[in-house]
XYZ file of C-alpha atoms in Angstrom:
652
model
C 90.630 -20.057 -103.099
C 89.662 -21.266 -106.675
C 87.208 -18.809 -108.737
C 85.263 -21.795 -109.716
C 84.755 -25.127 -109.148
C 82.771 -27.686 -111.379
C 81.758 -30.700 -109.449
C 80.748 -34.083 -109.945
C 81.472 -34.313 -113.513
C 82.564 -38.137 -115.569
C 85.942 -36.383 -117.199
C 86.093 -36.999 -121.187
C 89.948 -36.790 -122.465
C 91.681 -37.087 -125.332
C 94.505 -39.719 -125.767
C 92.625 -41.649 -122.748
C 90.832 -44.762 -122.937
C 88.780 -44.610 -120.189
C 86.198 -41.711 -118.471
C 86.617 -40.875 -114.877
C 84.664 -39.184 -112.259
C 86.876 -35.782 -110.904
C 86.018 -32.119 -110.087
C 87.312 -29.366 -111.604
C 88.693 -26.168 -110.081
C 89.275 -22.902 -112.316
C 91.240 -19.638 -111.564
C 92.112 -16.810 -113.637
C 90.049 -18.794 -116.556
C 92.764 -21.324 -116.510
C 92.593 -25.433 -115.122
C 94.375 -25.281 -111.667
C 93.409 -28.782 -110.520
C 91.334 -31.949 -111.249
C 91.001 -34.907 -109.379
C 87.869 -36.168 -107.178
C 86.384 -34.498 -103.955
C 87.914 -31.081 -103.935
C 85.882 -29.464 -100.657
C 83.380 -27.209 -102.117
C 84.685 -24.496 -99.641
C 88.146 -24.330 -101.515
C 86.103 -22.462 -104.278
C 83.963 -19.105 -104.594
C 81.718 -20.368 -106.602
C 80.489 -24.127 -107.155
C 78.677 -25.687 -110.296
C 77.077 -29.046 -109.848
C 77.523 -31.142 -113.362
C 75.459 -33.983 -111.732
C 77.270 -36.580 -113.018
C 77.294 -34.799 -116.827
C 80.304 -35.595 -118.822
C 82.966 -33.140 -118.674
C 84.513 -32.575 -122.653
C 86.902 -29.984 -122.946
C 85.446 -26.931 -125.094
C 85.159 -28.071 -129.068
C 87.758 -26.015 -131.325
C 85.729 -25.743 -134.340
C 88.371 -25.379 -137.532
C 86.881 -24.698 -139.992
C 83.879 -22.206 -139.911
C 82.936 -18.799 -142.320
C 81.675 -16.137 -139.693
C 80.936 -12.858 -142.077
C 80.914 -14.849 -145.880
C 77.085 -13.943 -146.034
C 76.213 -11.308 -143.481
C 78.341 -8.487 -142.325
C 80.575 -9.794 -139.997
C 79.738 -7.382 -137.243
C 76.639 -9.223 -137.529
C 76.951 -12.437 -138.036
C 80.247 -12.665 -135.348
C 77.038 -12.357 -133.001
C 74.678 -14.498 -133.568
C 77.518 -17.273 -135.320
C 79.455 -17.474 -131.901
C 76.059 -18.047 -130.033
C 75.244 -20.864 -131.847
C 78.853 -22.325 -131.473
C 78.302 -21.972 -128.048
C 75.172 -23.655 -127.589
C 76.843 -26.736 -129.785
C 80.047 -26.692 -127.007
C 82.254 -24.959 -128.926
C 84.336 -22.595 -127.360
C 86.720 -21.736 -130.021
C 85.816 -20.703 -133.543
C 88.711 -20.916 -136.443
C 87.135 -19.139 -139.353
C 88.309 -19.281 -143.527
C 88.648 -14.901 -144.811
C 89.478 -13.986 -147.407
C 89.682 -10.841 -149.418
C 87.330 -10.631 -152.985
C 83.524 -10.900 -153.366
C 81.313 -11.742 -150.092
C 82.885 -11.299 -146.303
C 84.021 -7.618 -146.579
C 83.603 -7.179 -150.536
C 86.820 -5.708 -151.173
C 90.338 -6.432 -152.252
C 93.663 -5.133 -151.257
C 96.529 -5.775 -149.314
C 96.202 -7.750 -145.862
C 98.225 -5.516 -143.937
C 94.963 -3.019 -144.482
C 92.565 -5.678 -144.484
C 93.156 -7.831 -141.774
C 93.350 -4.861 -139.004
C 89.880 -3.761 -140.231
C 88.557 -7.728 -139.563
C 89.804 -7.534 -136.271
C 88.205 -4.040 -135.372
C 84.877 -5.443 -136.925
C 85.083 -8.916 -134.026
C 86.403 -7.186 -131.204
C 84.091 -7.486 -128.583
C 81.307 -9.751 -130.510
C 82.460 -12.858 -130.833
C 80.926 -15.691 -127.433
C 83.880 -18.099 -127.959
C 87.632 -17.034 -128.623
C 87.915 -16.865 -132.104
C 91.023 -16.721 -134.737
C 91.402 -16.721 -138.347
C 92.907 -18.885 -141.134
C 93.261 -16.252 -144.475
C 94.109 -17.235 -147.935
C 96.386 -15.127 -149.975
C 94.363 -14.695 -153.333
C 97.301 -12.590 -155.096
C 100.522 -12.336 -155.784
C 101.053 -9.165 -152.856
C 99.567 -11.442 -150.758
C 102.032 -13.965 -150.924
C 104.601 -11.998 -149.603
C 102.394 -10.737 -146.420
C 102.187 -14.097 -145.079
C 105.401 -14.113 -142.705
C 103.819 -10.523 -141.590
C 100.836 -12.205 -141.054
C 101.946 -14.799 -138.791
C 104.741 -12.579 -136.859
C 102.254 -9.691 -136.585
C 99.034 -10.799 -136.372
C 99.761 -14.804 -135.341
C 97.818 -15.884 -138.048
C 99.701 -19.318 -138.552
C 97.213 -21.173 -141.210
C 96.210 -20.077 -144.704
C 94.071 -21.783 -147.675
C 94.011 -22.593 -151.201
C 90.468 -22.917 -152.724
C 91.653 -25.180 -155.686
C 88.393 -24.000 -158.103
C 87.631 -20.329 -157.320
C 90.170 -19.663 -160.836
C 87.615 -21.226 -163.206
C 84.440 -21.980 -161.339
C 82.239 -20.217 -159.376
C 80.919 -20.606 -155.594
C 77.503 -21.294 -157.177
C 78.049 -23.203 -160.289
C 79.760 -22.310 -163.199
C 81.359 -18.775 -163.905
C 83.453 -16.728 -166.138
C 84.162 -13.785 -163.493
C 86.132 -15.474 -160.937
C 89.029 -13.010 -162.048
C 86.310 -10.188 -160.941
C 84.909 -12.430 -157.808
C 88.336 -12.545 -156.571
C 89.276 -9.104 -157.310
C 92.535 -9.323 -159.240
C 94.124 -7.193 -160.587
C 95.687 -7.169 -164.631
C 97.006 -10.111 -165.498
C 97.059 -12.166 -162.176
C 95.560 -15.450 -161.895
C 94.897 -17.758 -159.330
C 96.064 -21.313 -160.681
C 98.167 -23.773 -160.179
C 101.343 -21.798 -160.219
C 100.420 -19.314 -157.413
C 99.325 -22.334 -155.444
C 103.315 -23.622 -155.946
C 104.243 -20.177 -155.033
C 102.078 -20.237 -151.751
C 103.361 -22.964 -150.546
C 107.121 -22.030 -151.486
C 106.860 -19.361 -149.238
C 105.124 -21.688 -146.315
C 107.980 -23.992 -147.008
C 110.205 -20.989 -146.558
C 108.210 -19.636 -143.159
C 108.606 -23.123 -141.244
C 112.137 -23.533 -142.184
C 112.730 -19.973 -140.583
C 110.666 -20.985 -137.732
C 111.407 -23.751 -135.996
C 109.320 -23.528 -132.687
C 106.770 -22.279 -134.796
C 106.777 -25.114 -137.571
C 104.830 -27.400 -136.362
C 101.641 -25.162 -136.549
C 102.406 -23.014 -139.498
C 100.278 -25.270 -141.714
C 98.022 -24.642 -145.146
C 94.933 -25.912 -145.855
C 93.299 -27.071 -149.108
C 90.016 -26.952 -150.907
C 90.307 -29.693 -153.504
C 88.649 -29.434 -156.550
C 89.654 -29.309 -160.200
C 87.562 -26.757 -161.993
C 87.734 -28.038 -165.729
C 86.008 -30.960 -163.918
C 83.514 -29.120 -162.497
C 82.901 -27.384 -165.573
C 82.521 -29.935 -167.664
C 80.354 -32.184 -165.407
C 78.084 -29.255 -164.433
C 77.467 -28.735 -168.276
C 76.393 -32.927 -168.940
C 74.325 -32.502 -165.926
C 72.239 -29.813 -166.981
C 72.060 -30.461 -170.622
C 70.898 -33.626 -169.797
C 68.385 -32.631 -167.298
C 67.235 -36.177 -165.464
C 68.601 -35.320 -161.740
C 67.366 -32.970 -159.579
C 68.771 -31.710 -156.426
C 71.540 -33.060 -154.239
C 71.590 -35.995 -156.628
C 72.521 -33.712 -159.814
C 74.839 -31.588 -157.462
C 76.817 -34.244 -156.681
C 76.745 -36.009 -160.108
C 78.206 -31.917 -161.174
C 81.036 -32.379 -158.700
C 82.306 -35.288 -159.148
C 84.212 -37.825 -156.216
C 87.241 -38.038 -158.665
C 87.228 -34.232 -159.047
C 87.960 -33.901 -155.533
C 90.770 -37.206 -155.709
C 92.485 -35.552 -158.605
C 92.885 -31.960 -156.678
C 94.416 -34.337 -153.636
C 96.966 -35.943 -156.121
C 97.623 -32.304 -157.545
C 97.584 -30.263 -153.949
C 100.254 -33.460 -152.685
C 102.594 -33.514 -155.259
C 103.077 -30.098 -155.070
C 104.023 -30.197 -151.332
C 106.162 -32.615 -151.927
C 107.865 -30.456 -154.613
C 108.088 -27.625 -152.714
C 109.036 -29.002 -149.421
C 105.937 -27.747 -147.699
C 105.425 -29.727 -144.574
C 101.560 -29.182 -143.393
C 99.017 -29.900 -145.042
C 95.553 -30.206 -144.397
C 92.754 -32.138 -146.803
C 89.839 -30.134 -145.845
C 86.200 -31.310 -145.923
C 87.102 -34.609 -147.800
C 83.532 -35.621 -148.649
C 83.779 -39.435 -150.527
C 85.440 -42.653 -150.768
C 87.445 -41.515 -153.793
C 88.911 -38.129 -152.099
C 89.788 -40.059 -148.932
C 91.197 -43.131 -150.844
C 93.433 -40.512 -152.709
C 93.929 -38.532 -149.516
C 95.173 -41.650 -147.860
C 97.486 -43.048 -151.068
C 98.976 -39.770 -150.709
C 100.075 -39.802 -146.844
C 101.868 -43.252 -148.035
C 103.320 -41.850 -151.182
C 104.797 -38.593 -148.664
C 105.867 -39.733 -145.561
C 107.437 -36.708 -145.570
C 104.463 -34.593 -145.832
C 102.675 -34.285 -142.455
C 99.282 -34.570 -143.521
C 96.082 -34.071 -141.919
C 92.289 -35.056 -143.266
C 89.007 -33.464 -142.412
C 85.548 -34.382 -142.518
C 82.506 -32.372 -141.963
C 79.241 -33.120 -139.314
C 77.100 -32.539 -142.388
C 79.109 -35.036 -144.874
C 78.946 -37.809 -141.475
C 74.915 -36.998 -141.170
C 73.119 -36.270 -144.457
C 73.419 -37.689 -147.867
C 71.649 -37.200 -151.236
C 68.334 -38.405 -150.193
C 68.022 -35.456 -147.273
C 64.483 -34.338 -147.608
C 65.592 -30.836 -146.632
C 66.596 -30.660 -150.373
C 68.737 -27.636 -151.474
C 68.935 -26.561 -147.779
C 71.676 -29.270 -147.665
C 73.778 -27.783 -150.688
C 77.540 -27.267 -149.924
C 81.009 -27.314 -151.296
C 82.032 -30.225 -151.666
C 78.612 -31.575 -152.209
C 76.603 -33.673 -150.206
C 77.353 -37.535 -151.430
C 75.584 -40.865 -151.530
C 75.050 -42.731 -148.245
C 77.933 -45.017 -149.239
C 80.233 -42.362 -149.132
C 79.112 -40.972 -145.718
C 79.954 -44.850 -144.226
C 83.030 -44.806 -146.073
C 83.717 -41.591 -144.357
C 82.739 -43.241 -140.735
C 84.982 -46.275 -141.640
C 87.857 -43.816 -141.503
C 86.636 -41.750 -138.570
C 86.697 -45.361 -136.682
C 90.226 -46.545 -137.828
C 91.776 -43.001 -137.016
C 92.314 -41.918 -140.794
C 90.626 -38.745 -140.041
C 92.204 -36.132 -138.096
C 89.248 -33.859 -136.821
C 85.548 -33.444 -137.721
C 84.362 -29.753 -138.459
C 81.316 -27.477 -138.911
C 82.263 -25.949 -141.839
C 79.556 -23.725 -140.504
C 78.257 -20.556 -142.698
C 75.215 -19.355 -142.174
C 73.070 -18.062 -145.430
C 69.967 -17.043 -144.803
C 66.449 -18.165 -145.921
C 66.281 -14.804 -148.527
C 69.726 -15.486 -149.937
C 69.588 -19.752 -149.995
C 67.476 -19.995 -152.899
C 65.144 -18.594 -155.079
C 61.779 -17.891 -153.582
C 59.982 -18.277 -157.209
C 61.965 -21.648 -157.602
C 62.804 -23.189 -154.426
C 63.751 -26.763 -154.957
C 66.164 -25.314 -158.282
C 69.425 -26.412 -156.956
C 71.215 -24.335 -159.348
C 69.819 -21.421 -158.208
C 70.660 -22.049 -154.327
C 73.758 -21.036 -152.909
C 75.889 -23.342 -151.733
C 76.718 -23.306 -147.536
C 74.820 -24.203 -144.333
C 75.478 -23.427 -140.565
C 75.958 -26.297 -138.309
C 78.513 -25.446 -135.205
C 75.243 -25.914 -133.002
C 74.942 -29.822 -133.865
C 78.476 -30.634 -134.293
C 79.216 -32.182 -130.768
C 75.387 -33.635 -130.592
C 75.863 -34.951 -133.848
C 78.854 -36.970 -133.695
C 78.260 -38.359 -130.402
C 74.572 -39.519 -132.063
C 76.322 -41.241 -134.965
C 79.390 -42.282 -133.814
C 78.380 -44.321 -130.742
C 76.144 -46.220 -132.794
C 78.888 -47.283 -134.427
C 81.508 -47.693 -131.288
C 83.141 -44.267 -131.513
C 84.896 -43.862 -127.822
C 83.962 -40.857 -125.914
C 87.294 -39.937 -125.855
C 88.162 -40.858 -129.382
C 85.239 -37.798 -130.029
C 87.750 -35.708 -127.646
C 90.312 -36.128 -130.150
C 88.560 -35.356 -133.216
C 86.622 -31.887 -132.331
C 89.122 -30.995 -129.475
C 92.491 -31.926 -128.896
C 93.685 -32.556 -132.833
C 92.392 -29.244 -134.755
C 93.737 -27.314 -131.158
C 97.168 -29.127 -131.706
C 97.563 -28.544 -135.073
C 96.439 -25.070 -135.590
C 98.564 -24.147 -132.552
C 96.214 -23.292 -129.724
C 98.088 -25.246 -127.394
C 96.165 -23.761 -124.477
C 93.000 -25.299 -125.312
C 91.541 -28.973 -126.423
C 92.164 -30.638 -123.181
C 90.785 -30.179 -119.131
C 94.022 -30.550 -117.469
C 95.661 -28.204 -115.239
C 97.647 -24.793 -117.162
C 95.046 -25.176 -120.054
C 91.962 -22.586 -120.384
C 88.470 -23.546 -118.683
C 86.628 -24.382 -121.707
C 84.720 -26.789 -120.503
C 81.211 -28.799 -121.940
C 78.983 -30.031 -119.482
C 77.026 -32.916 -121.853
C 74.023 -35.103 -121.651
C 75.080 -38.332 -123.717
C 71.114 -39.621 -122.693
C 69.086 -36.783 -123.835
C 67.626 -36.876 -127.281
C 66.302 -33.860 -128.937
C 64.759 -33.434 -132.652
C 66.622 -30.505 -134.408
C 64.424 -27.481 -135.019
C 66.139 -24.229 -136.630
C 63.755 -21.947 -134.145
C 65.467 -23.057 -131.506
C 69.097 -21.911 -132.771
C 70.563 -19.033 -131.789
C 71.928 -18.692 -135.774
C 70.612 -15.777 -138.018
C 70.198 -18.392 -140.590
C 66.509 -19.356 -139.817
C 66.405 -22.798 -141.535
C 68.935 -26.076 -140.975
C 69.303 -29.002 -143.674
C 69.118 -31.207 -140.154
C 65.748 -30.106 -138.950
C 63.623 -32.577 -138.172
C 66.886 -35.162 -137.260
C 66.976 -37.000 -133.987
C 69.852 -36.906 -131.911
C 70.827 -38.684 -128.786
C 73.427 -36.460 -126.438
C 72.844 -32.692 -125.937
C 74.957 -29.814 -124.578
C 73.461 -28.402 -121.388
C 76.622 -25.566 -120.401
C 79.499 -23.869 -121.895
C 82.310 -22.477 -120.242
C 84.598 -20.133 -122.126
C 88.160 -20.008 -119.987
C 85.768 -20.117 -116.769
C 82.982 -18.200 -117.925
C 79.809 -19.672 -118.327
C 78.290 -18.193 -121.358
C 75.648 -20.997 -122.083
C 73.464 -22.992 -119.866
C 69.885 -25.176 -120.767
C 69.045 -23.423 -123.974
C 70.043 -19.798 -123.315
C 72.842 -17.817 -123.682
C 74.325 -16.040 -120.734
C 75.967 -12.634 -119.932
C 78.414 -10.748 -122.681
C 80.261 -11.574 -125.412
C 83.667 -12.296 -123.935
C 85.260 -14.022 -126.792
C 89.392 -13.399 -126.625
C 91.482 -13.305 -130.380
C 93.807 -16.022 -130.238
C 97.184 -15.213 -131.366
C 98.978 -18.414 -132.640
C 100.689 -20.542 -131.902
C 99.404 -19.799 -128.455
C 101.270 -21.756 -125.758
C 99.585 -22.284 -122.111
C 101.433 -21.474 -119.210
C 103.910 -23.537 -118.399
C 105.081 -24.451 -114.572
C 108.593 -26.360 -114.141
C 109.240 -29.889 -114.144
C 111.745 -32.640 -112.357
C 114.698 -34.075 -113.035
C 115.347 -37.722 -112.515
C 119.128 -38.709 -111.689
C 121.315 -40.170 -114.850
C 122.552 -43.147 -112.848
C 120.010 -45.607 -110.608
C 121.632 -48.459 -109.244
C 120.583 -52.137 -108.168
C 117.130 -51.201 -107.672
C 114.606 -54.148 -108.958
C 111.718 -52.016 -108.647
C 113.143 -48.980 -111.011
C 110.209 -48.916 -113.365
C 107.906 -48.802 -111.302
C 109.933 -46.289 -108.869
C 110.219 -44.042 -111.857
C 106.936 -44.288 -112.952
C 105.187 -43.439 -109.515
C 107.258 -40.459 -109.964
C 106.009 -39.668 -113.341
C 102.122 -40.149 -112.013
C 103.226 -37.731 -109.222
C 104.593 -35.059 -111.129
C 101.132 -35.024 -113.416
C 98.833 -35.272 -110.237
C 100.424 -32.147 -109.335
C 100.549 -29.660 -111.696
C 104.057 -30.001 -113.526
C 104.400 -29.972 -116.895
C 107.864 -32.108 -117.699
C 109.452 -34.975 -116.344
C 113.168 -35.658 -118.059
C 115.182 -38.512 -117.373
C 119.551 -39.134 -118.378
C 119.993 -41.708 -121.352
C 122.908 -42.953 -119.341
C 122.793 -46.205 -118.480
C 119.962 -47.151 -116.359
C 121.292 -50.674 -114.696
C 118.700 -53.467 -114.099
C 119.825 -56.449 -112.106
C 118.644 -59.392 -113.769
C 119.172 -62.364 -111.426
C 120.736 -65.659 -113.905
C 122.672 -63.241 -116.316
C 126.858 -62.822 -115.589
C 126.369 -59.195 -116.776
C 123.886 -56.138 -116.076
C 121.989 -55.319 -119.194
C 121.502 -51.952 -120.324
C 118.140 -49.894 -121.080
C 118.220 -46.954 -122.641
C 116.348 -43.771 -121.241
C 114.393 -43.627 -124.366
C 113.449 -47.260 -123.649
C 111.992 -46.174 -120.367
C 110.451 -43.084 -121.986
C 108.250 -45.360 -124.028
C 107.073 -46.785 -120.623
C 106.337 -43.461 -119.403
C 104.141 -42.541 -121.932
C 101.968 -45.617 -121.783
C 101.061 -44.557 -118.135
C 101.122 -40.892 -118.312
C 98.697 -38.291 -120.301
C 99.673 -35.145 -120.108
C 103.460 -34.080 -119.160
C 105.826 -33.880 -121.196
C 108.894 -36.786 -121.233
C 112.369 -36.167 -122.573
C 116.118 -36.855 -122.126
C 119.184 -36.398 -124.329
C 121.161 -38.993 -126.206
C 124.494 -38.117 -125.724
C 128.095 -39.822 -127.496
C 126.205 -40.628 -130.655
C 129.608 -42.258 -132.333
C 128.738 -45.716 -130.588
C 125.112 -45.254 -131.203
C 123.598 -46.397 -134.557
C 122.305 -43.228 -136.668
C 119.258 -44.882 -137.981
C 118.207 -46.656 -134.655
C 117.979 -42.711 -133.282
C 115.855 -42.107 -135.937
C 113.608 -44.973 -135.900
C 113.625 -44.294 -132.106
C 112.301 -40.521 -132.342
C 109.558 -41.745 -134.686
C 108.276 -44.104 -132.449
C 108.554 -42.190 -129.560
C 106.866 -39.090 -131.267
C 103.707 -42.443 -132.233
C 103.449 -44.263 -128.648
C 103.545 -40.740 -126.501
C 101.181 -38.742 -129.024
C 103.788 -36.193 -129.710
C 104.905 -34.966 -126.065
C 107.988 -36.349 -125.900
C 111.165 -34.265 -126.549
C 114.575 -35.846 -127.744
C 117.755 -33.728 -127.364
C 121.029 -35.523 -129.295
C 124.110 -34.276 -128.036
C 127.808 -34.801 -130.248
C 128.754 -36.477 -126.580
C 131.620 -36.052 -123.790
C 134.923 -34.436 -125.009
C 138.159 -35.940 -123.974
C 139.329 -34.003 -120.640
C 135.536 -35.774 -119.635
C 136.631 -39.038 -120.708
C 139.498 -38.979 -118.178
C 137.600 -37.502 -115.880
C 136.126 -40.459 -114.874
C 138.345 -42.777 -115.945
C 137.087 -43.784 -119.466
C 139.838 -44.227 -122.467
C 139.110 -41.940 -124.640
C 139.005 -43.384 -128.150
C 136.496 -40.762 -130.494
C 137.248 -38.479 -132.468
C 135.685 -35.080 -132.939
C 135.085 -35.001 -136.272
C 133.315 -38.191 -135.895
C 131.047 -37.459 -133.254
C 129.953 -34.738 -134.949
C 129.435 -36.628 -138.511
C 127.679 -39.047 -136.577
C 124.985 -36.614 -134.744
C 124.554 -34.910 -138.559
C 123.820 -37.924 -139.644
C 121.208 -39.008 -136.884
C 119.606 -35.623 -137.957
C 119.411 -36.192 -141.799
C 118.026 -39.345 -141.250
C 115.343 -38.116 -138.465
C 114.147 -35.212 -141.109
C 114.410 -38.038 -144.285
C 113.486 -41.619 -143.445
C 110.218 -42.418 -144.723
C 107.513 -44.417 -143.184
C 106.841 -44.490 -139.471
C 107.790 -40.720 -139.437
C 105.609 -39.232 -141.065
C 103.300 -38.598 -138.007
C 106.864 -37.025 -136.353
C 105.894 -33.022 -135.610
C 108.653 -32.282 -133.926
C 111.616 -30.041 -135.184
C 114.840 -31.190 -134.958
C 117.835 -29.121 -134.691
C 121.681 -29.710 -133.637
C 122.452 -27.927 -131.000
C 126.258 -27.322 -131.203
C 129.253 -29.704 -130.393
C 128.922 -29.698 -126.606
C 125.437 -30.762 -125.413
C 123.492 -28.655 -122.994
């Protein structure tokens, strides 16, 4: 008997194209099953969603629970607002230095004392991305990851020669530094030396070891900040933004880039790109790489508010709020998929600590930061289907991408083996924003007084349900996720290597495929041998591939994984594997699996007949080959995220 099951709900997936009506049943806070009509009796308890849409539970990536407040605090009343916005998993930026816990030192000390502080306070599960800020730190990160499974880690490109605020000549103090360090371009290099160094030690790990980047150049800050106020005619988010200029933040992306590609380091995510400039750069960039596996991020507040937001210096942030051609710039991208994920980059500052009482609308005087979790969801659903975002599309971008990439590979979907976070969500309800109705500490929001159309009405954290029509329920139940955090896995099938005269194969095959998902398994692997296909009016049998039919598989499938092995790669063309992992790794949105094998030895050959006529040598210079080029050729891998690794001369 399931623990829970959430009726009549219209099911909103990522990688889908459509939304479909199913039920949802939930055991030991994981997905056990989801298709339509499960009997109500199968379950303990039973939630009626009323024909609500069903998203899976919003992983937020990029939020600063404790900068302000102490974090025992703000862990509280931060998660509660996430949870009322739908999300049910909160990645926050800590650091060591001036604000979150004031003091410097070396993670190993540090860290343990952040995780004592959010035990048992946090709503939503909760993990942390930290940014090594000296030269001690640098060294800590493998510890980090292997100890803690702390995977991601940040660069704030300005904090050496600007401040938070404005300008500053104690960022060597604010960071807490010690002697002679500094935190420039050079330890940047060396940070992501050592990332480079972590995901070529790692290789089930690599694809979510990953380090994120705040891109700014402070001499252009400084300068610009200077012109600004000397010259005195803006005010507000208009002479913030003129401070911080668009090409300050395109010139940091050219810098940040060219030093992954210098130092080999794989991941990298553009965070919070705010204008047409950054994301023009960000975008040259990916084009420029291949090689680099880059990821861009934009921000609810940069999609909703521009310099005109009559909420003033309530609205100022890091990177600053921009004109309102930016923000449709910005929705351009999130419609032709050149953004990755949208974020909160929620941190609550209070009303006392925002700005200055005695000059409230000084925007030099404010500090910079706003919360926003609670609006993320509500907000891009407002926005974006006005401008023909797909529900599913929105499934992508504050769901299944930042889970995939930051390696909480349990969560971001509602399919069965990954945790019940589930939204129930009202795309027809409007609501006008008001700040007394959040449950942040804050006590103001730069979107008060907005209008938005779609409104979360419950939150389920792995089967809990912690928020329901405007209130939050029960305790704080929110887990620390290790990563990369893997969901349980059950066991797959095995198709046969060799299907004879059968017309019908595909769609034999395929059936199978649609099985295997309907029920709960995770992989479905078919031989690359030759697959025959009668074709009647030919005087031979042509040959397809197994990767061939993989790339059918994937068009009709959503969830299971597809692989199969490529085997005797001396009569196979190096470069046509390649191309052929790229495009498998595009079409099936990274879950299929390619194994290449060196191929049969010689006693084999004879087994069955076959004249042996390869060498060894040959094979194996062959499947090195495939390999270099897989890990090298440029263009249509650069989305590949898969590791690659020989396997030995006999294949499995």
């Amino acid at each position: 008997m399931y623990d829970l099951l959430i009726k009549n709900t219209k099911l909103v997936r990522p990688n889908q194209t459509n939304v479909e009506v199913a039920d949802i049943a939930i055991s030991g806070g994981k997905v056990q099953r989801v298709t339509p009509a499960i009997p109500a009796e199968e379950a303990k308890e039973v939630h009626d969603a009323k024909g609500l849409l069903a998203f899976p539970g919003l992983v937020d990536g990029h939020m600063h629970v404790g900068i302000y407040s102490p974090l025992a605090e703000d862990a509280i009343t931060e998660s509660k607002a996430a949870a009322m916005g739908g999300v049910t998993s909160a990645i926050t930026y800590f650091r060591t230095g001036e604000y979150y816990l004031n003091k410097g030192g070396a993670y190993k000390d540090f860290y343990p004392e952040v995780l004592d502080i959010s035990k048992g306070r946090y709503w939503v599960d909760y993990a942390y991305h930290l940014a090594p800020i000296n030269r001690g730190h640098i060294d800590e990160m493998p510890m980090l990851m292997n100890d803690f499974g702390v995977s991601s880690f940040k660069i704030f490109m300005f904090y050496g020669g600007h401040g938070l605020h404005g300008k500053s000549d104690q960022q060597h103090n604010f960071l807490k530094l010690e002697g002679d360090e500094k935190y420039d371009f050079a330890h940047f290099e060396f940070i992501m030396r050592k990332l480079s160094e972590m995901i070529e030690a790692n290789p089930k790990q690599a694809p979510y070891i990953s380090l994120s980047l705040h891109c700014e150049v402070a001499d252009i800050l400084n300068a610009y900040t200077s012109m600004v106020q000397r010259d005195g005619k803006l005010k507000g988010l208009h002479a913030y933004n003129a401070a911080r200029p668009p090409h300050s933040e395109g010139l940091a992306v050219f810098i940040a880039s060219y030093l992954a590609h210098e130092t080999s380091c794989a991941n990298i995510n553009l965070l919070h790109l705010t204008s047409r400039k950054a994301l023009e750069a960000a975008l040259m960039m990916r084009d420029l790489f291949p090689h680099i596996n880059f990821r861009r991020e934009v921000t609810i507040g940069h999609l909703l508010l521009d310099v005109d937001e009559p909420n003033g210096v309530l609205a100022k942030v890091n990177p600053p709020i921009r004109p309102r051609a930016d923000v449709e710039f910005l929705w351009e991208k999130v419609l032709s998929g050149d953004v990755d994920w949208v974020v909160s980059d929620h941190a609550c500052c209070s009303t006392e600590m925002k700005y200055n009482a005695d000059h409230p609308d000084d925007i030099w005087m404010a500090k910079s930061g706003f919360g926003g979790t609670e609006y993320m969801l509500s907000g891009l659903h407002s926005e974006g289907s006005k401008r023909g975002l797909s529900l599913n599309r929105m499934a992508e971008l504050v769901c299944w991408n930042p889970a995939q990439r930051y390696g909480l590979l349990s969560k971001g979907d509602i399919a069965e083996g990954y945790d019940a976070d589930i939204v129930l969500f009202d795309p027809n309800e409007s609501f006008v924003v008001r700040a007394a109705e959040s449950e942040s500490g804050q006590g103001y929001t730069p979107f008060e007084g907005h209008e938005l159309t779609g409104k979360v009405k419950t939150t389920f954290v792995r089967g809990n349900k912690v928020y329901e029509n405007g209130k939050i329920l029960g305790e704080a139940k929110g887990q620390y996720v290790k990563r990369p955090l893997r969901r349980t896995m059950k066991f797959g099938i095995h198709s046969p290597s060799f299907i004879y005269n059968d017309a019908n194969i595909f769609d034999g095959i395929k059936k199978k495929a649609l099985w295997i998902e309907a029920h709960g398994f995770d992989w479905f692997s078919v031989m690359d041998h030759m697959i025959q296909i009668p074709v009647h009016g030919l005087p031979e049998e042509p040959f397809m591939e197994g990767w061939t039919l993989l790339s059918a598989l994937a068009a009709v499938t959503d969830r299971i994984r597809l692989s199969t092995l490529v085997t005797s790669t001396s009569y196979r063309n190096p470069a046509l594997l390649a191309k052929m992992v790229a495009n498998l790794d595009i079409v099936s949105h990274g879950r299929v699996t390619l194994g290449i094998g060196a191929g049969w030895y010689e006693a084999e050959y004879k087994q069955y007949g076959f004249e042996y006529q390869e060498k060894p040598a040959e094979r194996i210079y062959r499947l090195e080959e495939a390999i270099k080029l897989i890990k090298t050729m440029d263009g249509r891998t650069r989305h590949l995220s898969r590791q690659i690794l020989p396997c030995g001369e006999r294949h499995p």
